[in-house]
mmCIF file of N, CA and C in Angstrom:
data_model
loop_
_atom_site.group_PDB
_atom_site.id
_atom_site.type_symbol
_atom_site.label_atom_id
_atom_site.label_comp_id
_atom_site.label_asym_id
_atom_site.label_seq_id
_atom_site.Cartn_x
_atom_site.Cartn_y
_atom_site.Cartn_z
ATOM 1 N N UNK A 249 56.503 97.388 -62.407
ATOM 2 C CA UNK A 249 57.358 96.228 -62.376
ATOM 3 C C UNK A 249 57.966 96.024 -60.989
ATOM 4 N N UNK A 250 58.454 97.113 -60.399
ATOM 5 C CA UNK A 250 59.046 96.992 -59.067
ATOM 6 C C UNK A 250 58.003 96.636 -58.016
ATOM 7 N N UNK A 251 56.761 97.028 -58.230
ATOM 8 C CA UNK A 251 55.712 96.666 -57.270
ATOM 9 C C UNK A 251 55.477 95.158 -57.280
ATOM 10 N N UNK A 252 55.541 94.545 -58.432
ATOM 11 C CA UNK A 252 55.398 93.089 -58.526
ATOM 12 C C UNK A 252 56.555 92.410 -57.807
ATOM 13 N N UNK A 253 57.760 92.950 -57.979
ATOM 14 C CA UNK A 253 58.916 92.409 -57.275
ATOM 15 C C UNK A 253 58.732 92.573 -55.768
ATOM 16 N N UNK A 254 58.181 93.706 -55.351
ATOM 17 C CA UNK A 254 57.968 93.957 -53.915
ATOM 18 C C UNK A 254 57.016 92.938 -53.307
ATOM 19 N N UNK A 255 56.068 92.467 -54.074
ATOM 20 C CA UNK A 255 55.088 91.513 -53.547
ATOM 21 C C UNK A 255 55.634 90.090 -53.552
ATOM 22 N N UNK A 256 56.253 89.680 -54.661
ATOM 23 C CA UNK A 256 56.674 88.292 -54.793
ATOM 24 C C UNK A 256 58.094 88.013 -54.295
ATOM 25 N N UNK A 257 59.001 88.958 -54.449
ATOM 26 C CA UNK A 257 60.383 88.820 -53.977
ATOM 27 C C UNK A 257 60.798 90.097 -53.257
ATOM 28 N N UNK A 258 60.261 90.321 -52.059
ATOM 29 C CA UNK A 258 60.505 91.587 -51.363
ATOM 30 C C UNK A 258 61.981 91.927 -51.158
ATOM 31 N N UNK A 259 62.794 90.927 -50.838
ATOM 32 C CA UNK A 259 64.203 91.219 -50.581
ATOM 33 C C UNK A 259 64.906 91.752 -51.823
ATOM 34 N N UNK A 260 64.504 91.288 -52.991
ATOM 35 C CA UNK A 260 65.144 91.709 -54.233
ATOM 36 C C UNK A 260 64.891 93.186 -54.526
ATOM 37 N N UNK A 261 63.757 93.703 -54.113
ATOM 38 C CA UNK A 261 63.443 95.107 -54.337
ATOM 39 C C UNK A 261 64.466 96.017 -53.666
ATOM 40 N N UNK A 262 64.868 95.661 -52.456
ATOM 41 C CA UNK A 262 65.825 96.502 -51.738
ATOM 42 C C UNK A 262 67.166 96.581 -52.462
ATOM 43 N N UNK A 263 67.550 95.488 -53.115
ATOM 44 C CA UNK A 263 68.788 95.521 -53.889
ATOM 45 C C UNK A 263 68.637 96.410 -55.120
ATOM 46 N N UNK A 264 67.452 96.482 -55.709
ATOM 47 C CA UNK A 264 67.255 97.307 -56.900
ATOM 48 C C UNK A 264 67.191 98.798 -56.573
ATOM 49 N N UNK A 265 66.850 99.140 -55.329
ATOM 50 C CA UNK A 265 66.791 100.561 -54.975
ATOM 51 C C UNK A 265 68.024 101.002 -54.195
ATOM 52 N N UNK A 266 69.031 100.122 -54.114
ATOM 53 C CA UNK A 266 70.293 100.509 -53.504
ATOM 54 C C UNK A 266 70.345 100.404 -51.995
ATOM 55 N N UNK A 267 69.595 99.479 -51.421
ATOM 56 C CA UNK A 267 69.624 99.274 -49.968
ATOM 57 C C UNK A 267 69.916 97.802 -49.668
ATOM 58 N N UNK A 268 71.162 97.362 -49.893
ATOM 59 C CA UNK A 268 71.470 95.930 -49.752
ATOM 60 C C UNK A 268 71.355 95.401 -48.322
ATOM 61 N N UNK A 269 71.683 96.214 -47.316
ATOM 62 C CA UNK A 269 71.587 95.748 -45.933
ATOM 63 C C UNK A 269 70.123 95.471 -45.568
ATOM 64 N N UNK A 270 69.240 96.360 -45.980
ATOM 65 C CA UNK A 270 67.811 96.140 -45.740
ATOM 66 C C UNK A 270 67.334 94.913 -46.517
ATOM 67 N N UNK A 271 67.923 94.674 -47.678
ATOM 68 C CA UNK A 271 67.571 93.491 -48.463
ATOM 69 C C UNK A 271 67.915 92.204 -47.743
ATOM 70 N N UNK A 272 69.063 92.184 -47.068
ATOM 71 C CA UNK A 272 69.438 90.992 -46.310
ATOM 72 C C UNK A 272 68.515 90.772 -45.122
ATOM 73 N N UNK A 273 68.171 91.845 -44.428
ATOM 74 C CA UNK A 273 67.240 91.726 -43.302
ATOM 75 C C UNK A 273 65.878 91.247 -43.802
ATOM 76 N N UNK A 274 65.451 91.783 -44.920
ATOM 77 C CA UNK A 274 64.168 91.382 -45.486
ATOM 78 C C UNK A 274 64.193 89.915 -45.922
ATOM 79 N N UNK A 275 65.321 89.453 -46.438
ATOM 80 C CA UNK A 275 65.445 88.052 -46.838
ATOM 81 C C UNK A 275 65.273 87.132 -45.643
ATOM 82 N N UNK A 276 65.886 87.483 -44.528
ATOM 83 C CA UNK A 276 65.728 86.678 -43.311
ATOM 84 C C UNK A 276 64.270 86.670 -42.872
ATOM 85 N N UNK A 277 63.632 87.826 -42.925
ATOM 86 C CA UNK A 277 62.217 87.908 -42.560
ATOM 87 C C UNK A 277 61.357 87.108 -43.531
ATOM 88 N N UNK A 278 61.700 87.171 -44.804
ATOM 89 C CA UNK A 278 60.915 86.498 -45.833
ATOM 90 C C UNK A 278 61.044 84.979 -45.753
ATOM 91 N N UNK A 279 62.135 84.477 -45.221
ATOM 92 C CA UNK A 279 62.335 83.035 -45.141
ATOM 93 C C UNK A 279 61.326 82.346 -44.221
ATOM 94 N N UNK A 280 60.737 83.096 -43.326
ATOM 95 C CA UNK A 280 59.670 82.528 -42.507
ATOM 96 C C UNK A 280 58.349 82.750 -43.238
ATOM 97 N N UNK A 281 57.469 81.798 -43.151
ATOM 98 C CA UNK A 281 56.199 81.905 -43.866
ATOM 99 C C UNK A 281 55.371 83.075 -43.336
ATOM 100 N N UNK A 282 55.371 83.277 -42.035
ATOM 101 C CA UNK A 282 54.607 84.372 -41.447
ATOM 102 C C UNK A 282 55.245 85.727 -41.724
ATOM 103 N N UNK A 283 56.537 85.738 -41.985
ATOM 104 C CA UNK A 283 57.230 86.990 -42.237
ATOM 105 C C UNK A 283 57.086 87.501 -43.657
ATOM 106 N N UNK A 284 56.528 86.689 -44.556
ATOM 107 C CA UNK A 284 56.413 87.100 -45.952
ATOM 108 C C UNK A 284 55.507 88.327 -46.102
ATOM 109 N N UNK A 285 54.392 88.339 -45.417
ATOM 110 C CA UNK A 285 53.461 89.469 -45.538
ATOM 111 C C UNK A 285 54.078 90.767 -45.005
ATOM 112 N N UNK A 286 54.673 90.774 -43.800
ATOM 113 C CA UNK A 286 55.330 92.016 -43.368
ATOM 114 C C UNK A 286 56.483 92.428 -44.286
ATOM 115 N N UNK A 287 57.205 91.462 -44.829
ATOM 116 C CA UNK A 287 58.301 91.781 -45.745
ATOM 117 C C UNK A 287 57.770 92.440 -47.011
ATOM 118 N N UNK A 288 56.662 91.944 -47.534
ATOM 119 C CA UNK A 288 56.067 92.524 -48.742
ATOM 120 C C UNK A 288 55.537 93.932 -48.468
ATOM 121 N N UNK A 289 54.931 94.124 -47.318
ATOM 122 C CA UNK A 289 54.426 95.454 -46.956
ATOM 123 C C UNK A 289 55.593 96.425 -46.779
ATOM 124 N N UNK A 290 56.649 95.979 -46.119
ATOM 125 C CA UNK A 290 57.832 96.813 -45.917
ATOM 126 C C UNK A 290 58.458 97.190 -47.259
ATOM 127 N N UNK A 291 58.536 96.234 -48.177
ATOM 128 C CA UNK A 291 59.123 96.500 -49.490
ATOM 129 C C UNK A 291 58.269 97.489 -50.286
ATOM 130 N N UNK A 292 56.955 97.343 -50.236
ATOM 131 C CA UNK A 292 56.072 98.276 -50.947
ATOM 132 C C UNK A 292 56.200 99.683 -50.359
ATOM 133 N N UNK A 293 56.314 99.779 -49.046
ATOM 134 C CA UNK A 293 56.496 101.084 -48.401
ATOM 135 C C UNK A 293 57.836 101.698 -48.796
ATOM 136 N N UNK A 294 58.878 100.898 -48.801
ATOM 137 C CA UNK A 294 60.202 101.391 -49.182
ATOM 138 C C UNK A 294 60.203 101.857 -50.634
ATOM 139 N N UNK A 295 59.471 101.165 -51.486
ATOM 140 C CA UNK A 295 59.370 101.569 -52.889
ATOM 141 C C UNK A 295 58.677 102.917 -53.015
ATOM 142 N N UNK A 296 57.625 103.129 -52.242
ATOM 143 C CA UNK A 296 56.937 104.419 -52.311
ATOM 144 C C UNK A 296 57.835 105.545 -51.805
ATOM 145 N N UNK A 297 58.607 105.285 -50.766
ATOM 146 C CA UNK A 297 59.546 106.287 -50.255
ATOM 147 C C UNK A 297 60.650 106.570 -51.273
ATOM 148 N N UNK A 298 61.109 105.548 -51.955
ATOM 149 C CA UNK A 298 62.142 105.707 -52.985
ATOM 150 C C UNK A 298 61.630 106.593 -54.121
ATOM 151 N N UNK A 299 60.392 106.334 -54.545
ATOM 152 C CA UNK A 299 59.813 107.144 -55.620
ATOM 153 C C UNK A 299 59.633 108.596 -55.179
ATOM 154 N N UNK A 300 59.213 108.805 -53.943
ATOM 155 C CA UNK A 300 59.053 110.160 -53.416
ATOM 156 C C UNK A 300 60.393 110.879 -53.357
ATOM 157 N N UNK A 301 61.421 110.183 -52.901
ATOM 158 C CA UNK A 301 62.755 110.788 -52.845
ATOM 159 C C UNK A 301 63.244 111.182 -54.235
ATOM 160 N N UNK A 302 62.998 110.342 -55.231
ATOM 161 C CA UNK A 302 63.422 110.658 -56.599
ATOM 162 C C UNK A 302 62.666 111.874 -57.144
ATOM 163 N N UNK A 303 61.386 112.000 -56.816
ATOM 164 C CA UNK A 303 60.608 113.162 -57.259
ATOM 165 C C UNK A 303 61.127 114.443 -56.605
ATOM 166 N N UNK A 304 61.477 114.372 -55.339
ATOM 167 C CA UNK A 304 62.009 115.540 -54.637
ATOM 168 C C UNK A 304 63.353 115.946 -55.238
ATOM 169 N N UNK A 305 64.218 114.962 -55.495
ATOM 170 C CA UNK A 305 65.507 115.260 -56.107
ATOM 171 C C UNK A 305 65.337 115.902 -57.482
ATOM 172 N N UNK A 306 64.377 115.407 -58.260
ATOM 173 C CA UNK A 306 64.134 115.987 -59.586
ATOM 174 C C UNK A 306 63.624 117.396 -59.479
ATOM 175 N N UNK A 307 62.754 117.664 -58.508
ATOM 176 C CA UNK A 307 62.198 119.003 -58.350
ATOM 177 C C UNK A 307 63.268 119.998 -57.891
ATOM 178 N N UNK A 308 64.123 119.578 -56.985
ATOM 179 C CA UNK A 308 65.170 120.460 -56.492
ATOM 180 C C UNK A 308 66.300 120.627 -57.506
ATOM 181 N N UNK A 309 66.509 119.645 -58.327
ATOM 182 C CA UNK A 309 67.556 119.721 -59.328
ATOM 183 C C UNK A 309 67.233 120.666 -60.466
ATOM 184 N N UNK A 310 65.963 120.946 -60.694
ATOM 185 C CA UNK A 310 65.541 121.827 -61.787
ATOM 186 C C UNK A 310 65.622 123.293 -61.412
ATOM 187 N N UNK A 311 65.841 123.597 -60.160
ATOM 188 C CA UNK A 311 65.892 125.002 -59.713
ATOM 189 C C UNK A 311 67.086 125.663 -60.194
#
């Protein structure tokens, strides 16, 4: 679900993962037609990093 948001509404993804400042920067980038593709790629990358961070936290929390 978040991957779909990352593609169609990249700025909204940053708000869902707790990075509102990056969301505002992404919104400005997304407002330009040429900036939509880099914004979507940036959002997908940020989502993958968020998932990795959550997996690391879960692994360290179980120790």
